[in-house]
Coordinates of C-alpha atoms in Angstrom, one line a residue:
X1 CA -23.1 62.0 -15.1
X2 CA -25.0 58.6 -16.0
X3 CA -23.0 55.3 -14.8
X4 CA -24.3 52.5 -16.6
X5 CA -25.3 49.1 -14.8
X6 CA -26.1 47.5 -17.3
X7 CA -22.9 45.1 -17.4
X8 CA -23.5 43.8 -13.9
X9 CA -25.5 40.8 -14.4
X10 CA -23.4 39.4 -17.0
X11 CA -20.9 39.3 -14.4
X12 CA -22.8 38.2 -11.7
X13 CA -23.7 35.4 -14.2
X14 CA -20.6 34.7 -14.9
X15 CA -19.2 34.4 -11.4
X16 CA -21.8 32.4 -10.2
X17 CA -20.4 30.0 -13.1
X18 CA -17.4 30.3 -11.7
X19 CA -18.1 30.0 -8.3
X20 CA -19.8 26.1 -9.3
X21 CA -16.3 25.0 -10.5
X22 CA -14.8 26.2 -7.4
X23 CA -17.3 25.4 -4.7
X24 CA -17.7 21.4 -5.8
X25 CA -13.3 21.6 -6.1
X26 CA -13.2 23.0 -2.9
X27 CA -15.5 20.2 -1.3
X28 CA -13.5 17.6 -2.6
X29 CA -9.7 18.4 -2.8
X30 CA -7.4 16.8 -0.3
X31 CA -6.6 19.1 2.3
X32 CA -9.3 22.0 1.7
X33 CA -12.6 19.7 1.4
X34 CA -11.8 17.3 4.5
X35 CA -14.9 16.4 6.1
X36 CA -14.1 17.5 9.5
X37 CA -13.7 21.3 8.5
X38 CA -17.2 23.1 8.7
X39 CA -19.2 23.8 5.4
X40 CA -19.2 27.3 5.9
X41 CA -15.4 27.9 5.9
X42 CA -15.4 25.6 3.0
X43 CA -17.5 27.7 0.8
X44 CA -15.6 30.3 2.2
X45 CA -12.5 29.3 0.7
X46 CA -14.2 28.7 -2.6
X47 CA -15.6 32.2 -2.9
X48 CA -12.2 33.8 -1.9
X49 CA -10.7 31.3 -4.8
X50 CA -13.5 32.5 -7.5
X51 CA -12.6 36.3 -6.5
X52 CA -9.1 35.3 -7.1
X53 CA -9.4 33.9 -10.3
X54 CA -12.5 35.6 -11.8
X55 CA -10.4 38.2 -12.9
X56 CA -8.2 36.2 -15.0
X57 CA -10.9 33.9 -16.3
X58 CA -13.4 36.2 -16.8
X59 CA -13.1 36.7 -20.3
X60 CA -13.5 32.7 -20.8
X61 CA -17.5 32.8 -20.1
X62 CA -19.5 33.7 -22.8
X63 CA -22.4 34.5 -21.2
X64 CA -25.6 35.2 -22.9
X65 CA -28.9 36.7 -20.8
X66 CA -31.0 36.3 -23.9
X67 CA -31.6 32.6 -23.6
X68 CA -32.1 30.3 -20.2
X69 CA -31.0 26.8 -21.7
X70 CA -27.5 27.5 -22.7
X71 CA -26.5 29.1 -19.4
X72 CA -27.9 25.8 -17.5
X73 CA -26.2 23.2 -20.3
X74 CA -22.8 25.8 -18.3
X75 CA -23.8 25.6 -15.0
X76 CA -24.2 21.8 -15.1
X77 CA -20.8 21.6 -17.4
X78 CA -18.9 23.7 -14.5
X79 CA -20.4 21.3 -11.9
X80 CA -18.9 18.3 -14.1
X81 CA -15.4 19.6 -14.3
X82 CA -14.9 20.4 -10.4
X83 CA -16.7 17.0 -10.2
X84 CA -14.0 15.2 -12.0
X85 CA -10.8 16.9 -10.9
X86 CA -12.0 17.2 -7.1
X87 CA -12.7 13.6 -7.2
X88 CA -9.6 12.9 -9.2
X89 CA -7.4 14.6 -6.2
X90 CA -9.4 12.9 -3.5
X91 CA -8.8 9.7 -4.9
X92 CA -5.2 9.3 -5.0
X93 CA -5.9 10.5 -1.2
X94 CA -7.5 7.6 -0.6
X95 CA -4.2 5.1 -1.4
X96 CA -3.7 6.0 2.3
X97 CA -6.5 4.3 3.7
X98 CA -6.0 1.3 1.6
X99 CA -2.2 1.2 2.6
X100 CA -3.5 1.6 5.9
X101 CA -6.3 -1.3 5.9
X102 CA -3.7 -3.9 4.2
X103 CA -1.0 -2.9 6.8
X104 CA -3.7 -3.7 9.6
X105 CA -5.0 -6.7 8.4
X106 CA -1.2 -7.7 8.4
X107 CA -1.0 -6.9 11.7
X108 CA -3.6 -8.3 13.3
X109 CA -5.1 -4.9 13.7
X110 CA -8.3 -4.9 11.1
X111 CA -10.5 -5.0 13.8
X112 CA -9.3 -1.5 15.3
X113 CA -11.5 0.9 14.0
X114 CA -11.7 4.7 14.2
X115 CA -13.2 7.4 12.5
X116 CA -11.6 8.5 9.4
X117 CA -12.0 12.3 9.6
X118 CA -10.9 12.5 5.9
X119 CA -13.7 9.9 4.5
X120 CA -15.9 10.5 7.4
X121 CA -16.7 7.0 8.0
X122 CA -15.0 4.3 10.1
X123 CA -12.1 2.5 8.7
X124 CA -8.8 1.1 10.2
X125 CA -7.2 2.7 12.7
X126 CA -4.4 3.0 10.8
X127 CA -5.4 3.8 7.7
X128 CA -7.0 6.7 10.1
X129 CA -3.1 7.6 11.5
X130 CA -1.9 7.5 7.7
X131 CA -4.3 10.1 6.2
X132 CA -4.3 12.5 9.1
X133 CA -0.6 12.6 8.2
X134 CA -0.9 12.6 4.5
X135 CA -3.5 15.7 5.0
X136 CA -0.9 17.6 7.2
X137 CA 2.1 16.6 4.6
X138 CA -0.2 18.3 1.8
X139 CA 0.1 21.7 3.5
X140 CA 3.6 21.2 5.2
X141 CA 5.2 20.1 1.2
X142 CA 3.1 23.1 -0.4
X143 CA 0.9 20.9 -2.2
X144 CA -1.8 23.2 -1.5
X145 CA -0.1 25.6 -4.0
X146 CA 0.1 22.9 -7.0
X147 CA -3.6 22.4 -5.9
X148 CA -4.6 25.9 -6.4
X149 CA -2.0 25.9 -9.9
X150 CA -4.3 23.0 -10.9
X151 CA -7.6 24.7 -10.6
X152 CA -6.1 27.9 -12.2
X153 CA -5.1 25.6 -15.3
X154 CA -8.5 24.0 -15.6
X155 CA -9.4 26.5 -17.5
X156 CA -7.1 26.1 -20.2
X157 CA -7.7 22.4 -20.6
X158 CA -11.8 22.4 -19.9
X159 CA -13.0 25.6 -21.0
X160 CA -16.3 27.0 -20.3
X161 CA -19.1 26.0 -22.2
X162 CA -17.7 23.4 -24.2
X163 CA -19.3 20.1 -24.9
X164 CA -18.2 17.9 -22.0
X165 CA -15.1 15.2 -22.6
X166 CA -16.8 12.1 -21.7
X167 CA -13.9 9.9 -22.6
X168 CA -10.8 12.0 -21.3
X169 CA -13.2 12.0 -18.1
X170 CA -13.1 8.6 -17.2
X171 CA -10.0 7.6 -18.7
X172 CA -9.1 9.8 -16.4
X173 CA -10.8 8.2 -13.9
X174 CA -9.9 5.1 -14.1
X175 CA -6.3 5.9 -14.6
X176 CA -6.3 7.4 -11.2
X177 CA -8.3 4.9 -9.2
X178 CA -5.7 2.5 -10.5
X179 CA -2.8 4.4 -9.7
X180 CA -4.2 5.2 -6.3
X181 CA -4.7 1.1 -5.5
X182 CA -1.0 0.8 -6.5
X183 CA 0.6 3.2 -4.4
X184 CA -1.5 1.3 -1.9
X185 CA -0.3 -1.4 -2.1
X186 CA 4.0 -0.5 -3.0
X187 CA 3.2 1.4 0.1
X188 CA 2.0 -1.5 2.5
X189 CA 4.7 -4.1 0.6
X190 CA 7.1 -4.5 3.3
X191 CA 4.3 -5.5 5.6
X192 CA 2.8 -8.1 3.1
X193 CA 6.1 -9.4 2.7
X194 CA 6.4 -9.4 6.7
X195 CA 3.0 -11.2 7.0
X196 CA 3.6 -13.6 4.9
X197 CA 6.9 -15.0 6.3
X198 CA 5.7 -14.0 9.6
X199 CA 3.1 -16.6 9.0
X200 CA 5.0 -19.2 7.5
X201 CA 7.5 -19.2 10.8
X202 CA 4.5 -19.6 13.0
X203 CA 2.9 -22.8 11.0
X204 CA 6.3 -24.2 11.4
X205 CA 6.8 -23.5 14.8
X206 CA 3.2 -25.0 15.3
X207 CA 4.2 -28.5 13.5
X208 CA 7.4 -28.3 15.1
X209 CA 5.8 -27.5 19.3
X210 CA 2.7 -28.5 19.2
X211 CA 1.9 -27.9 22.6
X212 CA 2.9 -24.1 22.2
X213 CA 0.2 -21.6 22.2
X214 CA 0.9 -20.2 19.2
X215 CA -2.3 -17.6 18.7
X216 CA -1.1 -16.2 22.2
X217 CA 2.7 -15.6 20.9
X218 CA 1.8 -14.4 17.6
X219 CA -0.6 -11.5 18.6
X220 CA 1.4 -9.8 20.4
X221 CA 4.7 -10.3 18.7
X222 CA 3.0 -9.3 15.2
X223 CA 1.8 -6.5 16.7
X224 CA 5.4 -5.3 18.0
X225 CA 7.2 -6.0 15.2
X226 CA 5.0 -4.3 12.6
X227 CA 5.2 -1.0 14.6
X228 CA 8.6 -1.4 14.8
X229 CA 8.4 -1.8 11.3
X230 CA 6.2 0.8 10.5
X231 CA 8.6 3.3 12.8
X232 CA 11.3 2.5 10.9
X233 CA 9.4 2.7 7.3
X234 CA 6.8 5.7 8.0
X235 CA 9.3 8.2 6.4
X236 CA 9.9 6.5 3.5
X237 CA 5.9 5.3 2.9
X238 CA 4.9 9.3 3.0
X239 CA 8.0 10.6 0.7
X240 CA 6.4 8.2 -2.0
X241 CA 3.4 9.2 -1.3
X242 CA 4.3 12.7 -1.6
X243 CA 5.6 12.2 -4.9
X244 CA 2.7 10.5 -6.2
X245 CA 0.3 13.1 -5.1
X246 CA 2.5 16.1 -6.0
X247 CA 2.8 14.3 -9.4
X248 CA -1.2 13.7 -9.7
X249 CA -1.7 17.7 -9.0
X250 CA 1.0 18.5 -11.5
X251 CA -0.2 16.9 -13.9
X252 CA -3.8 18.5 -13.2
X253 CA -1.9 22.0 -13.0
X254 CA -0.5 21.0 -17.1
X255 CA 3.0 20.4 -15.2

């Protein structure tokens, strides 16, 4: 008895296509592609995601041996979409750090820097504290699943092989680096708000004594009051959050 082979590098061909999608989603989606976890168990994750899914989106690769150019105009189409939807995901991520750079600047804190392991760079301490926590609400709300809904739908709305969608790609850009600077900001409002009349009561205080040291009352009592502030608003801050980044993913998983 003869068992044919034959078949086997069409579908080495096409999970290798596969894999491309998954591998540059994985490096970028909140909560699997942080910076601080090691590359290997990162590509780890995206080849036990592609043997997942291959089976149900196997059929969607055409895959043709006979010709080189078609397969690479695929590979670099596959490379695009995890592109756009990793980046889209890791975007509205980053509304934490800008909540948390506003809130420090209020604060008197901009100058308090730590390393951001989600961006891997330095940024405000705070913004630092607010990510951390938005990473381990991903996983503690079960965003993760909606994440790995999202990448399963891909494949209904950008299906292999198909000329790219320049346009739907960076409106859909756009849209979410927009979104992602408003939830910033509604998130660090109350602070704002607090700055500014914070700020206003000390000018007056400083027409009104001028032979207070104002600089040496203000620092510290900004700093107090905006934690105590941020205590009592932290809960509130991450539910909306929440809801905007489970509403991002849904709408990537066709929600």
């Amino acid at each position: 008895m003869t068992v044919s082979l034959t078949f086997l590098p069409v579908v080495a061909t096409a999970f290798v296509l596969m894999f491309a999608r998954m591998g540059t989603l994985m490096m970028l989606l909140p909560g699997f592609g942080e910076r601080n976890i090691p590359v290997r168990m990162r590509l780890a994750a995206a080849v036990l995601m592609t043997f997942m899914l291959f089976p149900l989106h196997r059929g969607a690769y055409q895959v043709e041996l006979s010709s080189f150019g078609p397969l690479v105009f695929m590979l670099f189409g596959e490379l695009a979409i995890g592109f756009v939807l990793g980046l889209a995901a890791r975007v509205a991520m980053a509304s934490l750090q800008v909540a948390g750079t506003v809130i420090a600047n209020q604060l008197g804190l901009g100058f308090v820097t730590a390393v951001d392991p989600t961006q891997a760079q330095q940024g405000a301490l705070l913004g630092t504290f607010l990510a951390l926590l938005g990473v381990t609400l991903v996983f503690a709300s079960d965003l993760h699943y909606v994440a790995i809904a999202a990448i399963a739908n891909s494949y209904k709305v950008f299906a292999p092989g198909l000329p790219p969608v320049t346009g739907d790609a960076l409106q859909l850009s756009v849209r979410m680096v927009a979104d992602a600077f408003r939830i910033g900001v509604q998130l660090s409002a109350p602070f704002l708000l607090f700055g500014l009349v914070f700020n206003v009561g000390l000018g007056l205080l400083a027409r009104l004594m001028p032979q207070l040291q104002v600089y040496f009352l203000a620092m510290p009592l900004s700093i107090f009051a905006g934690f105590a502030i941020l205590l009592a608003l932290v809960g509130a801050m991450m539910g909306v959050y929440v809801d905007f980044l489970g509403g991002v993913l849904g709408m990537l998983a066709g929600r």
